[in-house]
Amino acid sequence: MKMNLCPETESVSPQKKRAIMEELVKGQEAATQLRVLLHNPFETDLSLSSHHLIAKVLTSFTQALSVINSSPLLPGSADGLGYQNLLLSGENGWSVPRSSNCPTSGDCSEKRSQKGGRGRYSRRKSALTWTKLSCTTDDNHAWRKYGQKEIVNSQFPRSYFRCSHKYDQGCQATKQVQRNQECPTMYQTTYTGIHTCSKATHSTTDSSNWESYLLNSDHDSILQDPPISSPTLTIKQEFLKDLTDHKPLEPSLLQI
DNA sequence: GGCAATTGACCGCTAGT
DNA sequence: ACTAGCGGTCAATTGCC
């Protein structure tokens, strides 16, 4: 499992690196089992419930993150923060801007950032959201751009997309795309809501992978869940919380 | 002409006072 | 409770086919 992390992160101590890798490998294995379970719901070992596997994935990620967070020195503060931002994300799944993005210290609302900041909020979303980090913004769906905003302390603007079938089919899916600050060649895409439309464009993507398999709305009968096993995925905190609290997600999501 | 992107304005949410 | 500030969305305008 190769995480799409920036090269800067490579100077983490070897032991922690190994610990992180072990946890991520565990998570990958659990995710793989989950994939098998989803592909062959009737042929797999029934003792492996989806809930159990999801819990395993999340536990592995949590362990990996705690190892990361326990690192007092992630190389070159800015890089380290970037690494954490990449994985932990802010409350709303986006990297919380840090002072490292403001070369001229003391400016750029740094004081606000330290306390969370007035007005810095994550709009409550009733719909499921998840974040994906990828070198492309392309997926198997047709999107219509409806807005773009400069984000405070963020080097790149954020673009807002809604499903092209919002009005003809009432599809509520939206996504936000923002270039990653640490790796400008990467795009951080936050998906909100699930495609209920029946049409999807079939543009060229890495559609052979699990992620696009799940995102492809042609698989209407398939769980359109966040691509849990995607190596480039950052699962949103909200989603994690939903899972760990065993709160009912979208009713249709976990009925495997 | 139709569709999609752009962009300024507005609104809602959150936190400080 | 009020206010400031930010993020998200709307809608008019612009550009492209």
Short mmCIF file of N, CA, C and O in Angstrom, two decimals, chain A residues 117-185:
data_model
loop_
_atom_site.label_atom_id
_atom_site.label_comp_id
_atom_site.label_asym_id
_atom_site.label_seq_id
_atom_site.Cartn_x
_atom_site.Cartn_y
_atom_site.Cartn_z
N GLY A 117 -10.21 30.10 15.38
CA GLY A 117 -10.53 31.25 14.57
C GLY A 117 -12.00 31.55 14.45
O GLY A 117 -12.83 30.68 14.26
N ARG A 118 -12.29 32.79 14.57
CA ARG A 118 -13.67 33.22 14.38
C ARG A 118 -14.07 32.97 12.93
O ARG A 118 -13.34 33.29 12.02
N GLY A 119 -15.20 32.42 12.79
CA GLY A 119 -15.71 32.20 11.46
C GLY A 119 -15.14 30.98 10.77
O GLY A 119 -15.61 30.57 9.74
N ARG A 120 -14.09 30.41 11.40
CA ARG A 120 -13.58 29.19 10.79
C ARG A 120 -14.45 28.04 11.26
O ARG A 120 -14.36 27.57 12.37
N TYR A 121 -15.29 27.60 10.42
CA TYR A 121 -16.22 26.56 10.82
C TYR A 121 -16.38 25.58 9.70
O TYR A 121 -16.05 25.83 8.56
N SER A 122 -16.90 24.46 10.06
CA SER A 122 -17.24 23.49 9.03
C SER A 122 -18.75 23.41 9.00
O SER A 122 -19.38 23.07 9.98
N ARG A 123 -19.29 23.78 7.91
CA ARG A 123 -20.75 23.77 7.80
C ARG A 123 -21.28 22.37 8.06
O ARG A 123 -20.78 21.40 7.54
N ARG A 124 -22.24 22.32 8.93
CA ARG A 124 -22.81 21.02 9.27
C ARG A 124 -23.41 20.38 8.03
O ARG A 124 -24.21 20.96 7.35
N LYS A 125 -22.97 19.21 7.79
CA LYS A 125 -23.47 18.51 6.60
C LYS A 125 -24.24 17.28 7.04
O LYS A 125 -23.73 16.44 7.76
N SER A 126 -25.41 17.19 6.56
CA SER A 126 -26.19 16.01 6.90
C SER A 126 -25.76 14.83 6.06
O SER A 126 -25.89 13.69 6.44
N ALA A 127 -25.21 15.14 4.90
CA ALA A 127 -24.85 14.06 4.00
C ALA A 127 -23.46 13.53 4.34
O ALA A 127 -22.64 14.20 4.97
N LEU A 128 -23.23 12.35 3.90
CA LEU A 128 -21.94 11.72 4.08
C LEU A 128 -20.89 12.45 3.26
O LEU A 128 -21.12 12.82 2.13
N THR A 129 -19.74 12.65 3.85
CA THR A 129 -18.65 13.29 3.12
C THR A 129 -17.38 12.49 3.29
O THR A 129 -17.18 11.83 4.30
N TRP A 130 -16.52 12.55 2.33
CA TRP A 130 -15.22 11.93 2.43
C TRP A 130 -14.28 12.66 1.51
O TRP A 130 -14.67 13.35 0.59
N THR A 131 -13.00 12.50 1.81
CA THR A 131 -11.97 13.23 1.10
C THR A 131 -11.02 12.29 0.39
O THR A 131 -10.69 11.24 0.91
N LYS A 132 -10.62 12.70 -0.76
CA LYS A 132 -9.70 11.88 -1.54
C LYS A 132 -8.56 12.76 -2.03
O LYS A 132 -8.78 13.89 -2.44
N LEU A 133 -7.38 12.25 -1.95
CA LEU A 133 -6.22 12.96 -2.46
C LEU A 133 -5.76 12.24 -3.72
O LEU A 133 -5.49 11.06 -3.69
N SER A 134 -5.68 12.98 -4.80
CA SER A 134 -5.36 12.33 -6.05
C SER A 134 -4.65 13.30 -6.97
O SER A 134 -4.73 14.52 -6.81
N CYS A 135 -3.96 12.77 -7.95
CA CYS A 135 -3.26 13.63 -8.89
C CYS A 135 -4.22 14.11 -9.97
O CYS A 135 -3.86 14.92 -10.81
N THR A 136 -5.42 13.60 -9.95
CA THR A 136 -6.41 14.04 -10.93
C THR A 136 -7.71 14.35 -10.22
O THR A 136 -8.01 13.79 -9.18
N THR A 137 -8.47 15.24 -10.81
CA THR A 137 -9.78 15.54 -10.23
C THR A 137 -10.86 14.76 -10.96
O THR A 137 -12.04 14.87 -10.66
N ASP A 138 -10.41 13.97 -11.88
CA ASP A 138 -11.36 13.26 -12.73
C ASP A 138 -11.95 12.06 -12.00
O ASP A 138 -11.29 11.36 -11.24
N ASP A 139 -13.22 11.83 -12.21
CA ASP A 139 -13.85 10.61 -11.75
C ASP A 139 -14.90 10.22 -12.78
O ASP A 139 -14.97 10.78 -13.84
N ASN A 140 -15.73 9.30 -12.42
CA ASN A 140 -16.67 8.80 -13.42
C ASN A 140 -17.98 9.57 -13.49
O ASN A 140 -18.96 9.09 -14.01
N HIS A 141 -18.00 10.75 -12.95
CA HIS A 141 -19.25 11.49 -12.90
C HIS A 141 -19.12 12.82 -13.63
O HIS A 141 -18.04 13.37 -13.78
N ALA A 142 -20.26 13.29 -14.06
CA ALA A 142 -20.31 14.58 -14.74
C ALA A 142 -20.58 15.66 -13.69
O ALA A 142 -21.56 15.60 -12.96
N TRP A 143 -19.69 16.62 -13.63
CA TRP A 143 -19.81 17.67 -12.63
C TRP A 143 -19.99 19.02 -13.28
O TRP A 143 -19.48 19.27 -14.37
N ARG A 144 -20.68 19.86 -12.62
CA ARG A 144 -20.89 21.22 -13.07
C ARG A 144 -20.32 22.17 -12.03
O ARG A 144 -20.70 22.13 -10.88
N LYS A 145 -19.36 22.99 -12.44
CA LYS A 145 -18.74 23.90 -11.51
C LYS A 145 -19.70 25.04 -11.19
O LYS A 145 -20.30 25.62 -12.09
N TYR A 146 -19.87 25.34 -9.92
CA TYR A 146 -20.79 26.42 -9.57
C TYR A 146 -20.14 27.48 -8.70
O TYR A 146 -20.80 28.46 -8.33
N GLY A 147 -18.91 27.33 -8.40
CA GLY A 147 -18.28 28.36 -7.60
C GLY A 147 -16.81 28.12 -7.38
O GLY A 147 -16.31 27.02 -7.57
N GLN A 148 -16.14 29.17 -7.02
CA GLN A 148 -14.73 29.07 -6.67
C GLN A 148 -14.44 30.15 -5.64
O GLN A 148 -14.92 31.26 -5.75
N LYS A 149 -13.69 29.78 -4.63
CA LYS A 149 -13.38 30.74 -3.57
C LYS A 149 -11.92 30.71 -3.21
O LYS A 149 -11.29 29.66 -3.21
N GLU A 150 -11.41 31.88 -2.91
CA GLU A 150 -10.10 31.94 -2.27
C GLU A 150 -10.30 31.58 -0.81
O GLU A 150 -11.20 32.08 -0.15
N ILE A 151 -9.48 30.69 -0.32
CA ILE A 151 -9.59 30.25 1.06
C ILE A 151 -8.48 30.91 1.86
O ILE A 151 -7.33 30.95 1.44
N VAL A 152 -8.86 31.41 3.01
CA VAL A 152 -7.91 32.11 3.86
C VAL A 152 -6.74 31.20 4.20
O VAL A 152 -6.91 30.04 4.55
N ASN A 153 -5.54 31.75 4.11
CA ASN A 153 -4.31 31.01 4.42
C ASN A 153 -4.08 29.82 3.49
O ASN A 153 -3.30 28.94 3.81
N SER A 154 -4.80 29.81 2.42
CA SER A 154 -4.60 28.72 1.48
C SER A 154 -4.07 29.30 0.18
O SER A 154 -4.55 30.31 -0.32
N GLN A 155 -3.09 28.64 -0.31
CA GLN A 155 -2.39 29.13 -1.49
C GLN A 155 -3.26 29.03 -2.74
O GLN A 155 -3.16 29.84 -3.65
N PHE A 156 -4.10 28.06 -2.75
CA PHE A 156 -4.90 27.80 -3.95
C PHE A 156 -6.39 27.98 -3.68
O PHE A 156 -6.86 27.71 -2.58
N PRO A 157 -7.12 28.41 -4.68
CA PRO A 157 -8.57 28.56 -4.50
C PRO A 157 -9.25 27.19 -4.43
O PRO A 157 -8.69 26.18 -4.84
N ARG A 158 -10.44 27.19 -3.91
CA ARG A 158 -11.23 25.96 -3.82
C ARG A 158 -12.36 26.04 -4.83
O ARG A 158 -13.05 27.04 -4.93
N SER A 159 -12.53 25.01 -5.57
CA SER A 159 -13.60 24.97 -6.57
C SER A 159 -14.75 24.11 -6.08
O SER A 159 -14.54 23.08 -5.45
N TYR A 160 -15.94 24.54 -6.42
CA TYR A 160 -17.14 23.84 -5.97
C TYR A 160 -17.87 23.25 -7.17
O TYR A 160 -18.14 23.95 -8.15
N PHE A 161 -18.18 22.00 -7.08
CA PHE A 161 -18.87 21.30 -8.15
C PHE A 161 -20.14 20.62 -7.62
O PHE A 161 -20.16 20.16 -6.50
N ARG A 162 -21.13 20.58 -8.45
CA ARG A 162 -22.31 19.77 -8.13
C ARG A 162 -22.55 18.81 -9.29
O ARG A 162 -22.04 19.02 -10.39
N CYS A 163 -23.28 17.80 -9.03
CA CYS A 163 -23.56 16.81 -10.07
C CYS A 163 -24.36 17.46 -11.20
O CYS A 163 -25.28 18.23 -10.96
N SER A 164 -23.98 17.15 -12.42
CA SER A 164 -24.69 17.70 -13.57
C SER A 164 -26.15 17.30 -13.60
O SER A 164 -26.97 17.94 -14.24
N HIS A 165 -26.45 16.21 -12.91
CA HIS A 165 -27.82 15.71 -12.90
C HIS A 165 -28.59 16.19 -11.67
O HIS A 165 -29.56 15.56 -11.26
N LYS A 166 -28.14 17.27 -11.10
CA LYS A 166 -28.81 17.77 -9.90
C LYS A 166 -30.26 18.10 -10.19
O LYS A 166 -31.15 17.81 -9.39
N TYR A 167 -30.49 18.73 -11.31
CA TYR A 167 -31.84 19.21 -11.58
C TYR A 167 -32.69 18.19 -12.35
O TYR A 167 -33.88 18.07 -12.10
N ASP A 168 -32.06 17.47 -13.27
CA ASP A 168 -32.87 16.52 -14.03
C ASP A 168 -33.14 15.25 -13.24
O ASP A 168 -34.15 14.57 -13.46
N GLN A 169 -32.23 14.90 -12.33
CA GLN A 169 -32.47 13.67 -11.55
C GLN A 169 -32.42 13.89 -10.05
O GLN A 169 -32.49 12.95 -9.27
N GLY A 170 -32.23 15.14 -9.68
CA GLY A 170 -32.24 15.45 -8.26
C GLY A 170 -31.05 14.88 -7.49
O GLY A 170 -31.11 14.69 -6.29
N CYS A 171 -29.97 14.65 -8.20
CA CYS A 171 -28.78 14.13 -7.54
C CYS A 171 -28.15 15.20 -6.66
O CYS A 171 -27.89 16.30 -7.10
N GLN A 172 -27.91 14.86 -5.43
CA GLN A 172 -27.45 15.85 -4.46
C GLN A 172 -25.94 15.84 -4.25
O GLN A 172 -25.44 16.55 -3.38
N ALA A 173 -25.24 15.03 -5.03
CA ALA A 173 -23.81 14.92 -4.81
C ALA A 173 -23.09 16.22 -5.19
O ALA A 173 -23.39 16.85 -6.19
N THR A 174 -22.17 16.60 -4.36
CA THR A 174 -21.31 17.74 -4.66
C THR A 174 -19.87 17.37 -4.33
O THR A 174 -19.62 16.40 -3.61
N LYS A 175 -18.97 18.14 -4.86
CA LYS A 175 -17.57 17.93 -4.48
C LYS A 175 -16.84 19.26 -4.47
O LYS A 175 -17.22 20.21 -5.13
N GLN A 176 -15.81 19.30 -3.67
CA GLN A 176 -14.96 20.47 -3.58
C GLN A 176 -13.55 20.05 -3.95
O GLN A 176 -13.06 19.04 -3.46
N VAL A 177 -12.93 20.82 -4.80
CA VAL A 177 -11.60 20.46 -5.25
C VAL A 177 -10.63 21.58 -4.90
O VAL A 177 -10.90 22.74 -5.17
N GLN A 178 -9.55 21.20 -4.29
CA GLN A 178 -8.52 22.17 -3.96
C GLN A 178 -7.16 21.57 -4.14
O GLN A 178 -6.91 20.42 -3.77
N ARG A 179 -6.29 22.34 -4.74
CA ARG A 179 -4.94 21.86 -4.95
C ARG A 179 -4.26 21.74 -3.59
O ARG A 179 -4.40 22.60 -2.73
N ASN A 180 -3.53 20.66 -3.43
CA ASN A 180 -2.85 20.44 -2.17
C ASN A 180 -1.66 21.38 -2.04
O ASN A 180 -0.88 21.55 -2.97
N GLN A 181 -1.55 21.96 -0.89
CA GLN A 181 -0.50 22.96 -0.70
C GLN A 181 0.89 22.35 -0.64
O GLN A 181 1.85 22.93 -1.14
N GLU A 182 0.98 21.21 0.01
CA GLU A 182 2.30 20.58 0.13
C GLU A 182 2.73 19.93 -1.18
O GLU A 182 3.88 19.91 -1.52
N CYS A 183 1.74 19.41 -1.87
CA CYS A 183 2.02 18.77 -3.16
C CYS A 183 1.09 19.38 -4.21
O CYS A 183 0.01 18.85 -4.46
N PRO A 184 1.50 20.49 -4.79
CA PRO A 184 0.63 21.20 -5.72
C PRO A 184 0.19 20.38 -6.92
O PRO A 184 -0.75 20.76 -7.60
N THR A 185 0.87 19.28 -7.15
CA THR A 185 0.44 18.44 -8.26
C THR A 185 -0.74 17.56 -7.87
O THR A 185 -1.36 16.93 -8.72
#
